[in-house]
Amino acid sequence: TPHHNLNIWEHTLEAMKHLADFTRNSNIDEGKENAEIEEVVRHLSILLHDIGKCDLCSRQKKDDGSYSYLGHAESSAKMAEYILDEKFKAPKEITQRVRNIIYNHMRLHMLENNPSDTALRRVLKEIGDDWQNLIYHSIADAMGKKESVEDPKYRAMIERMVRLKAEQGGGTKPKRPIDGN
């Protein structure tokens, strides 16, 4: 496609390389109980995020001869869930987290350069505690091209999401105005 200058496998390898570089040079897992599990979730999600592009149902041929892959995130999520659940016998928590990241992996790419707080709160609410993994996934996915340069919008999202999460009392879901007390 015009968006990629590598095939799916080369793109996946390049994205995995960038993801490893980011996480090695950051403190993303600092203070987390199981840093190894976080790393497994991130790496499995990047490994399997475009597997749905192999599904002919998620591929559409354009007039110029290139392809678009509308629906590949959903197809990739289903395929990843099957692979992790049936073939790898992965723990359900890891399978569901990887599936959720893959299902939502196009979401941040589709946001404008300066998304509204409402859009970011919605991502926080729906992604939950994997919001940071999703952002790092999106950075690696976007960088999974030849000679790519990191888009600063993703790093800005991290700072804004940290602020929004703090405004919500430290959780990923907004505090309710009425709590029963």
mmCIF file with all atom_site columns, C-alpha atoms in Angstrom:
data_model
loop_
_atom_site.group_PDB
_atom_site.id
_atom_site.type_symbol
_atom_site.label_atom_id
_atom_site.label_alt_id
_atom_site.label_comp_id
_atom_site.label_asym_id
_atom_site.label_entity_id
_atom_site.label_seq_id
_atom_site.pdbx_PDB_ins_code
_atom_site.Cartn_x
_atom_site.Cartn_y
_atom_site.Cartn_z
_atom_site.occupancy
_atom_site.B_iso_or_equiv
_atom_site.pdbx_formal_charge
_atom_site.auth_seq_id
_atom_site.auth_comp_id
_atom_site.auth_asym_id
_atom_site.auth_atom_id
_atom_site.pdbx_PDB_model_num
ATOM 1   C CA . THR A 1 1   ? 0.000   0.000   0.000  1.00 0.00 ? 1   THR A CA 1
ATOM 2   C CA . PRO A 1 2   ? 1.093   3.621   -0.202 1.00 0.00 ? 2   PRO A CA 1
ATOM 3   C CA . HIS A 1 3   ? 1.381   3.561   3.614  1.00 0.00 ? 3   HIS A CA 1
ATOM 4   C CA . HIS A 1 4   ? 3.964   0.777   3.733  1.00 0.00 ? 4   HIS A CA 1
ATOM 5   C CA . ASN A 1 5   ? 7.226   0.218   1.911  1.00 0.00 ? 5   ASN A CA 1
ATOM 6   C CA . LEU A 1 6   ? 7.741   -3.265  3.389  1.00 0.00 ? 6   LEU A CA 1
ATOM 7   C CA . ASN A 1 7   ? 5.755   -6.470  3.168  1.00 0.00 ? 7   ASN A CA 1
ATOM 8   C CA . ILE A 1 8   ? 3.778   -7.615  6.228  1.00 0.00 ? 8   ILE A CA 1
ATOM 9   C CA . TRP A 1 9   ? 6.545   -9.810  7.651  1.00 0.00 ? 9   TRP A CA 1
ATOM 10  C CA . GLU A 1 10  ? 9.292   -7.198  7.138  1.00 0.00 ? 10  GLU A CA 1
ATOM 11  C CA . HIS A 1 11  ? 7.014   -4.542  8.684  1.00 0.00 ? 11  HIS A CA 1
ATOM 12  C CA . THR A 1 12  ? 6.358   -6.794  11.697 1.00 0.00 ? 12  THR A CA 1
ATOM 13  C CA . LEU A 1 13  ? 10.073  -7.435  12.230 1.00 0.00 ? 13  LEU A CA 1
ATOM 14  C CA . GLU A 1 14  ? 10.875  -3.731  11.941 1.00 0.00 ? 14  GLU A CA 1
ATOM 15  C CA . ALA A 1 15  ? 8.064   -2.865  14.386 1.00 0.00 ? 15  ALA A CA 1
ATOM 16  C CA . MET A 1 16  ? 9.341   -5.493  16.843 1.00 0.00 ? 16  MET A CA 1
ATOM 17  C CA . LYS A 1 17  ? 12.824  -4.010  16.612 1.00 0.00 ? 17  LYS A CA 1
ATOM 18  C CA . HIS A 1 18  ? 11.525  -0.518  17.387 1.00 0.00 ? 18  HIS A CA 1
ATOM 19  C CA . LEU A 1 19  ? 9.361   -1.790  20.237 1.00 0.00 ? 19  LEU A CA 1
ATOM 20  C CA . ALA A 1 20  ? 12.359  -3.517  21.814 1.00 0.00 ? 20  ALA A CA 1
ATOM 21  C CA . ASP A 1 21  ? 14.405  -0.314  21.449 1.00 0.00 ? 21  ASP A CA 1
ATOM 22  C CA . PHE A 1 22  ? 11.704  1.834   23.085 1.00 0.00 ? 22  PHE A CA 1
ATOM 23  C CA . THR A 1 23  ? 11.121  -0.433  26.021 1.00 0.00 ? 23  THR A CA 1
ATOM 24  C CA . ARG A 1 24  ? 14.825  -1.022  26.593 1.00 0.00 ? 24  ARG A CA 1
ATOM 25  C CA . ASN A 1 25  ? 15.435  2.741   26.780 1.00 0.00 ? 25  ASN A CA 1
ATOM 26  C CA . SER A 1 26  ? 12.408  3.649   28.925 1.00 0.00 ? 26  SER A CA 1
ATOM 27  C CA . ASN A 1 27  ? 11.044  2.939   32.344 1.00 0.00 ? 27  ASN A CA 1
ATOM 28  C CA . ILE A 1 28  ? 7.644   1.790   31.089 1.00 0.00 ? 28  ILE A CA 1
ATOM 29  C CA . ASP A 1 29  ? 7.538   -1.185  33.469 1.00 0.00 ? 29  ASP A CA 1
ATOM 30  C CA . GLU A 1 30  ? 9.083   0.547   36.471 1.00 0.00 ? 30  GLU A CA 1
ATOM 31  C CA . GLY A 1 31  ? 7.223   -0.374  39.621 1.00 0.00 ? 31  GLY A CA 1
ATOM 32  C CA . LYS A 1 32  ? 5.090   -3.033  37.920 1.00 0.00 ? 32  LYS A CA 1
ATOM 33  C CA . GLU A 1 33  ? 4.829   -6.381  39.637 1.00 0.00 ? 33  GLU A CA 1
ATOM 34  C CA . ASN A 1 34  ? 5.453   -8.549  36.576 1.00 0.00 ? 34  ASN A CA 1
ATOM 35  C CA . ALA A 1 35  ? 7.587   -6.667  34.070 1.00 0.00 ? 35  ALA A CA 1
ATOM 36  C CA . GLU A 1 36  ? 8.170   -9.900  32.115 1.00 0.00 ? 36  GLU A CA 1
ATOM 37  C CA . ILE A 1 37  ? 4.434   -10.348 31.527 1.00 0.00 ? 37  ILE A CA 1
ATOM 38  C CA . GLU A 1 38  ? 4.159   -6.752  30.314 1.00 0.00 ? 38  GLU A CA 1
ATOM 39  C CA . GLU A 1 39  ? 6.968   -7.402  27.860 1.00 0.00 ? 39  GLU A CA 1
ATOM 40  C CA . VAL A 1 40  ? 5.318   -10.624 26.654 1.00 0.00 ? 40  VAL A CA 1
ATOM 41  C CA . VAL A 1 41  ? 1.993   -8.821  26.109 1.00 0.00 ? 41  VAL A CA 1
ATOM 42  C CA . ARG A 1 42  ? 3.670   -6.031  24.111 1.00 0.00 ? 42  ARG A CA 1
ATOM 43  C CA . HIS A 1 43  ? 5.758   -8.382  21.971 1.00 0.00 ? 43  HIS A CA 1
ATOM 44  C CA . LEU A 1 44  ? 2.927   -10.824 21.229 1.00 0.00 ? 44  LEU A CA 1
ATOM 45  C CA . SER A 1 45  ? 0.637   -7.961  20.277 1.00 0.00 ? 45  SER A CA 1
ATOM 46  C CA . ILE A 1 46  ? 3.175   -6.488  17.838 1.00 0.00 ? 46  ILE A CA 1
ATOM 47  C CA . LEU A 1 47  ? 4.007   -9.930  16.433 1.00 0.00 ? 47  LEU A CA 1
ATOM 48  C CA . LEU A 1 48  ? 0.358   -10.728 15.684 1.00 0.00 ? 48  LEU A CA 1
ATOM 49  C CA . HIS A 1 49  ? -1.115  -7.267  15.032 1.00 0.00 ? 49  HIS A CA 1
ATOM 50  C CA . ASP A 1 50  ? -1.262  -7.552  11.228 1.00 0.00 ? 50  ASP A CA 1
ATOM 51  C CA . ILE A 1 51  ? -1.864  -11.286 10.891 1.00 0.00 ? 51  ILE A CA 1
ATOM 52  C CA . GLY A 1 52  ? -5.428  -10.480 9.796  1.00 0.00 ? 52  GLY A CA 1
ATOM 53  C CA . LYS A 1 53  ? -4.066  -8.924  6.618  1.00 0.00 ? 53  LYS A CA 1
ATOM 54  C CA . CYS A 1 54  ? -3.548  -12.511 5.456  1.00 0.00 ? 54  CYS A CA 1
ATOM 55  C CA . ASP A 1 55  ? -7.323  -12.981 5.751  1.00 0.00 ? 55  ASP A CA 1
ATOM 56  C CA . LEU A 1 56  ? -8.737  -12.364 2.273  1.00 0.00 ? 56  LEU A CA 1
ATOM 57  C CA . CYS A 1 57  ? -11.935 -11.026 3.841  1.00 0.00 ? 57  CYS A CA 1
ATOM 58  C CA . SER A 1 58  ? -10.038 -8.048  5.272  1.00 0.00 ? 58  SER A CA 1
ATOM 59  C CA . ARG A 1 59  ? -8.348  -7.139  1.965  1.00 0.00 ? 59  ARG A CA 1
ATOM 60  C CA . GLN A 1 60  ? -9.806  -4.812  -0.649 1.00 0.00 ? 60  GLN A CA 1
ATOM 61  C CA . LYS A 1 61  ? -8.163  -4.125  -4.003 1.00 0.00 ? 61  LYS A CA 1
ATOM 62  C CA . LYS A 1 62  ? -8.067  -0.483  -5.036 1.00 0.00 ? 62  LYS A CA 1
ATOM 63  C CA . ASP A 1 63  ? -8.270  0.922   -8.567 1.00 0.00 ? 63  ASP A CA 1
ATOM 64  C CA . ASP A 1 64  ? -4.526  1.662   -8.582 1.00 0.00 ? 64  ASP A CA 1
ATOM 65  C CA . GLY A 1 65  ? -3.702  -2.006  -7.900 1.00 0.00 ? 65  GLY A CA 1
ATOM 66  C CA . SER A 1 66  ? -2.748  -1.523  -4.252 1.00 0.00 ? 66  SER A CA 1
ATOM 67  C CA . TYR A 1 67  ? -4.684  -2.996  -1.351 1.00 0.00 ? 67  TYR A CA 1
ATOM 68  C CA . SER A 1 68  ? -6.375  -1.615  1.710  1.00 0.00 ? 68  SER A CA 1
ATOM 69  C CA . TYR A 1 69  ? -7.082  -3.754  4.736  1.00 0.00 ? 69  TYR A CA 1
ATOM 70  C CA . LEU A 1 70  ? -10.253 -2.389  6.305  1.00 0.00 ? 70  LEU A CA 1
ATOM 71  C CA . GLY A 1 71  ? -11.241 -4.654  9.161  1.00 0.00 ? 71  GLY A CA 1
ATOM 72  C CA . HIS A 1 72  ? -7.809  -6.206  9.582  1.00 0.00 ? 72  HIS A CA 1
ATOM 73  C CA . ALA A 1 73  ? -7.620  -5.158  13.249 1.00 0.00 ? 73  ALA A CA 1
ATOM 74  C CA . GLU A 1 74  ? -10.735 -7.158  14.084 1.00 0.00 ? 74  GLU A CA 1
ATOM 75  C CA . SER A 1 75  ? -9.583  -10.110 11.990 1.00 0.00 ? 75  SER A CA 1
ATOM 76  C CA . SER A 1 76  ? -6.094  -9.968  13.529 1.00 0.00 ? 76  SER A CA 1
ATOM 77  C CA . ALA A 1 77  ? -7.576  -9.880  17.043 1.00 0.00 ? 77  ALA A CA 1
ATOM 78  C CA . LYS A 1 78  ? -9.681  -12.976 16.384 1.00 0.00 ? 78  LYS A CA 1
ATOM 79  C CA . MET A 1 79  ? -6.771  -14.854 14.832 1.00 0.00 ? 79  MET A CA 1
ATOM 80  C CA . ALA A 1 80  ? -4.425  -13.857 17.665 1.00 0.00 ? 80  ALA A CA 1
ATOM 81  C CA . GLU A 1 81  ? -6.945  -14.983 20.244 1.00 0.00 ? 81  GLU A CA 1
ATOM 82  C CA . TYR A 1 82  ? -7.255  -18.359 18.526 1.00 0.00 ? 82  TYR A CA 1
ATOM 83  C CA . ILE A 1 83  ? -3.474  -18.780 18.214 1.00 0.00 ? 83  ILE A CA 1
ATOM 84  C CA . LEU A 1 84  ? -2.759  -17.805 21.807 1.00 0.00 ? 84  LEU A CA 1
ATOM 85  C CA . ASP A 1 85  ? -5.684  -19.726 23.275 1.00 0.00 ? 85  ASP A CA 1
ATOM 86  C CA . GLU A 1 86  ? -5.696  -22.897 21.190 1.00 0.00 ? 86  GLU A CA 1
ATOM 87  C CA . LYS A 1 87  ? -2.109  -23.253 19.957 1.00 0.00 ? 87  LYS A CA 1
ATOM 88  C CA . PHE A 1 88  ? 0.059   -21.582 22.622 1.00 0.00 ? 88  PHE A CA 1
ATOM 89  C CA . LYS A 1 89  ? -2.294  -22.365 25.545 1.00 0.00 ? 89  LYS A CA 1
ATOM 90  C CA . ALA A 1 90  ? -1.449  -18.914 26.899 1.00 0.00 ? 90  ALA A CA 1
ATOM 91  C CA . PRO A 1 91  ? -3.056  -17.745 30.138 1.00 0.00 ? 91  PRO A CA 1
ATOM 92  C CA . LYS A 1 92  ? -6.470  -16.144 29.540 1.00 0.00 ? 92  LYS A CA 1
ATOM 93  C CA . GLU A 1 93  ? -5.331  -12.794 30.945 1.00 0.00 ? 93  GLU A CA 1
ATOM 94  C CA . ILE A 1 94  ? -2.455  -12.532 28.466 1.00 0.00 ? 94  ILE A CA 1
ATOM 95  C CA . THR A 1 95  ? -4.667  -13.695 25.574 1.00 0.00 ? 95  THR A CA 1
ATOM 96  C CA . GLN A 1 96  ? -7.340  -11.100 26.360 1.00 0.00 ? 96  GLN A CA 1
ATOM 97  C CA . ARG A 1 97  ? -4.851  -8.276  26.831 1.00 0.00 ? 97  ARG A CA 1
ATOM 98  C CA . VAL A 1 98  ? -3.072  -9.060  23.551 1.00 0.00 ? 98  VAL A CA 1
ATOM 99  C CA . ARG A 1 99  ? -6.418  -9.380  21.774 1.00 0.00 ? 99  ARG A CA 1
ATOM 100 C CA . ASN A 1 100 ? -7.552  -6.005  23.146 1.00 0.00 ? 100 ASN A CA 1
ATOM 101 C CA . ILE A 1 101 ? -4.370  -4.220  22.066 1.00 0.00 ? 101 ILE A CA 1
ATOM 102 C CA . ILE A 1 102 ? -4.537  -5.745  18.582 1.00 0.00 ? 102 ILE A CA 1
ATOM 103 C CA . TYR A 1 103 ? -8.249  -4.982  18.239 1.00 0.00 ? 103 TYR A CA 1
ATOM 104 C CA . ASN A 1 104 ? -7.551  -1.335  19.070 1.00 0.00 ? 104 ASN A CA 1
ATOM 105 C CA . HIS A 1 105 ? -4.154  -0.957  17.385 1.00 0.00 ? 105 HIS A CA 1
ATOM 106 C CA . MET A 1 106 ? -5.424  1.308   14.592 1.00 0.00 ? 106 MET A CA 1
ATOM 107 C CA . ARG A 1 107 ? -7.272  3.547   16.993 1.00 0.00 ? 107 ARG A CA 1
ATOM 108 C CA . LEU A 1 108 ? -4.454  5.926   17.900 1.00 0.00 ? 108 LEU A CA 1
ATOM 109 C CA . HIS A 1 109 ? -3.302  6.159   14.284 1.00 0.00 ? 109 HIS A CA 1
ATOM 110 C CA . MET A 1 110 ? -6.781  7.394   13.367 1.00 0.00 ? 110 MET A CA 1
ATOM 111 C CA . LEU A 1 111 ? -6.793  10.161  15.971 1.00 0.00 ? 111 LEU A CA 1
ATOM 112 C CA . GLU A 1 112 ? -5.850  13.639  14.879 1.00 0.00 ? 112 GLU A CA 1
ATOM 113 C CA . ASN A 1 113 ? -2.485  15.082  15.872 1.00 0.00 ? 113 ASN A CA 1
ATOM 114 C CA . ASN A 1 114 ? -3.942  16.838  18.903 1.00 0.00 ? 114 ASN A CA 1
ATOM 115 C CA . PRO A 1 115 ? -6.900  14.694  19.988 1.00 0.00 ? 115 PRO A CA 1
ATOM 116 C CA . SER A 1 116 ? -9.462  16.002  22.431 1.00 0.00 ? 116 SER A CA 1
ATOM 117 C CA . ASP A 1 117 ? -9.380  15.031  26.087 1.00 0.00 ? 117 ASP A CA 1
ATOM 118 C CA . THR A 1 118 ? -12.700 13.283  25.507 1.00 0.00 ? 118 THR A CA 1
ATOM 119 C CA . ALA A 1 119 ? -11.176 11.046  22.820 1.00 0.00 ? 119 ALA A CA 1
ATOM 120 C CA . LEU A 1 120 ? -8.227  10.190  25.070 1.00 0.00 ? 120 LEU A CA 1
ATOM 121 C CA . ARG A 1 121 ? -10.512 9.503   28.048 1.00 0.00 ? 121 ARG A CA 1
ATOM 122 C CA . ARG A 1 122 ? -12.489 7.133   25.847 1.00 0.00 ? 122 ARG A CA 1
ATOM 123 C CA . VAL A 1 123 ? -9.280  5.278   24.945 1.00 0.00 ? 123 VAL A CA 1
ATOM 124 C CA . LEU A 1 124 ? -8.333  5.103   28.636 1.00 0.00 ? 124 LEU A CA 1
ATOM 125 C CA . LYS A 1 125 ? -11.755 3.757   29.562 1.00 0.00 ? 125 LYS A CA 1
ATOM 126 C CA . GLU A 1 126 ? -11.884 1.127   26.837 1.00 0.00 ? 126 GLU A CA 1
ATOM 127 C CA . ILE A 1 127 ? -8.234  0.006   26.897 1.00 0.00 ? 127 ILE A CA 1
ATOM 128 C CA . GLY A 1 128 ? -7.832  0.116   30.665 1.00 0.00 ? 128 GLY A CA 1
ATOM 129 C CA . ASP A 1 129 ? -4.406  -0.404  32.167 1.00 0.00 ? 129 ASP A CA 1
ATOM 130 C CA . ASP A 1 130 ? -2.911  -1.358  28.789 1.00 0.00 ? 130 ASP A CA 1
ATOM 131 C CA . TRP A 1 131 ? -3.177  2.219   27.488 1.00 0.00 ? 131 TRP A CA 1
ATOM 132 C CA . GLN A 1 132 ? 0.592   2.675   27.732 1.00 0.00 ? 132 GLN A CA 1
ATOM 133 C CA . ASN A 1 133 ? 1.234   -0.627  25.959 1.00 0.00 ? 133 ASN A CA 1
ATOM 134 C CA . LEU A 1 134 ? -1.146  0.511   23.216 1.00 0.00 ? 134 LEU A CA 1
ATOM 135 C CA . ILE A 1 135 ? 0.763   3.776   22.763 1.00 0.00 ? 135 ILE A CA 1
ATOM 136 C CA . TYR A 1 136 ? 4.124   1.992   22.554 1.00 0.00 ? 136 TYR A CA 1
ATOM 137 C CA . HIS A 1 137 ? 2.528   -0.483  20.158 1.00 0.00 ? 137 HIS A CA 1
ATOM 138 C CA . SER A 1 138 ? 1.304   2.406   17.992 1.00 0.00 ? 138 SER A CA 1
ATOM 139 C CA . ILE A 1 139 ? 4.742   4.033   17.958 1.00 0.00 ? 139 ILE A CA 1
ATOM 140 C CA . ALA A 1 140 ? 6.405   0.756   16.940 1.00 0.00 ? 140 ALA A CA 1
ATOM 141 C CA . ASP A 1 141 ? 3.733   0.064   14.313 1.00 0.00 ? 141 ASP A CA 1
ATOM 142 C CA . ALA A 1 142 ? 4.165   3.532   12.796 1.00 0.00 ? 142 ALA A CA 1
ATOM 143 C CA . MET A 1 143 ? 7.954   3.116   12.834 1.00 0.00 ? 143 MET A CA 1
ATOM 144 C CA . GLY A 1 144 ? 7.761   -0.292  11.148 1.00 0.00 ? 144 GLY A CA 1
ATOM 145 C CA . LYS A 1 145 ? 8.715   1.173   7.779  1.00 0.00 ? 145 LYS A CA 1
ATOM 146 C CA . LYS A 1 146 ? 11.993  1.860   6.044  1.00 0.00 ? 146 LYS A CA 1
ATOM 147 C CA . GLU A 1 147 ? 13.521  5.178   7.057  1.00 0.00 ? 147 GLU A CA 1
ATOM 148 C CA . SER A 1 148 ? 10.653  6.172   9.320  1.00 0.00 ? 148 SER A CA 1
ATOM 149 C CA . VAL A 1 149 ? 10.747  8.971   11.861 1.00 0.00 ? 149 VAL A CA 1
ATOM 150 C CA . GLU A 1 150 ? 8.796   8.854   15.113 1.00 0.00 ? 150 GLU A CA 1
ATOM 151 C CA . ASP A 1 151 ? 5.668   10.989  15.141 1.00 0.00 ? 151 ASP A CA 1
ATOM 152 C CA . PRO A 1 152 ? 5.752   13.156  18.312 1.00 0.00 ? 152 PRO A CA 1
ATOM 153 C CA . LYS A 1 153 ? 1.959   12.912  18.706 1.00 0.00 ? 153 LYS A CA 1
ATOM 154 C CA . TYR A 1 154 ? 2.292   9.547   20.470 1.00 0.00 ? 154 TYR A CA 1
ATOM 155 C CA . ARG A 1 155 ? 4.730   10.770  23.142 1.00 0.00 ? 155 ARG A CA 1
ATOM 156 C CA . ALA A 1 156 ? 2.445   13.770  23.722 1.00 0.00 ? 156 ALA A CA 1
ATOM 157 C CA . MET A 1 157 ? -0.438  11.326  24.245 1.00 0.00 ? 157 MET A CA 1
ATOM 158 C CA . ILE A 1 158 ? 1.493   9.621   27.050 1.00 0.00 ? 158 ILE A CA 1
ATOM 159 C CA . GLU A 1 159 ? 1.864   12.891  28.944 1.00 0.00 ? 159 GLU A CA 1
ATOM 160 C CA . ARG A 1 160 ? -1.766  13.819  28.404 1.00 0.00 ? 160 ARG A CA 1
ATOM 161 C CA . MET A 1 161 ? -3.036  10.373  29.411 1.00 0.00 ? 161 MET A CA 1
ATOM 162 C CA . VAL A 1 162 ? -0.996  10.486  32.618 1.00 0.00 ? 162 VAL A CA 1
ATOM 163 C CA . ARG A 1 163 ? -2.610  13.851  33.394 1.00 0.00 ? 163 ARG A CA 1
ATOM 164 C CA . LEU A 1 164 ? -6.121  12.623  32.529 1.00 0.00 ? 164 LEU A CA 1
ATOM 165 C CA . LYS A 1 165 ? -5.638  9.491   34.597 1.00 0.00 ? 165 LYS A CA 1
ATOM 166 C CA . ALA A 1 166 ? -4.561  11.616  37.581 1.00 0.00 ? 166 ALA A CA 1
ATOM 167 C CA . GLU A 1 167 ? -7.635  13.819  37.111 1.00 0.00 ? 167 GLU A CA 1
ATOM 168 C CA . GLN A 1 168 ? -9.748  10.663  37.268 1.00 0.00 ? 168 GLN A CA 1
ATOM 169 C CA . GLY A 1 169 ? -8.317  9.705   40.634 1.00 0.00 ? 169 GLY A CA 1
ATOM 170 C CA . GLY A 1 170 ? -5.578  7.467   39.229 1.00 0.00 ? 170 GLY A CA 1
ATOM 171 C CA . GLY A 1 171 ? -7.921  5.055   37.474 1.00 0.00 ? 171 GLY A CA 1
ATOM 172 C CA . THR A 1 172 ? -8.627  4.489   33.820 1.00 0.00 ? 172 THR A CA 1
ATOM 173 C CA . LYS A 1 173 ? -12.364 5.040   34.253 1.00 0.00 ? 173 LYS A CA 1
ATOM 174 C CA . PRO A 1 174 ? -13.803 8.414   35.237 1.00 0.00 ? 174 PRO A CA 1
ATOM 175 C CA . LYS A 1 175 ? -14.953 8.835   38.810 1.00 0.00 ? 175 LYS A CA 1
ATOM 176 C CA . ARG A 1 176 ? -18.717 8.856   39.058 1.00 0.00 ? 176 ARG A CA 1
ATOM 177 C CA . PRO A 1 177 ? -20.221 12.059  40.437 1.00 0.00 ? 177 PRO A CA 1
ATOM 178 C CA . ILE A 1 178 ? -22.453 9.964   42.715 1.00 0.00 ? 178 ILE A CA 1
ATOM 179 C CA . ASP A 1 179 ? -20.824 7.011   44.423 1.00 0.00 ? 179 ASP A CA 1
ATOM 180 C CA . GLY A 1 180 ? -23.431 5.814   46.904 1.00 0.00 ? 180 GLY A CA 1
ATOM 181 C CA . ASN A 1 181 ? -22.000 7.707   49.866 1.00 0.00 ? 181 ASN A CA 1
#
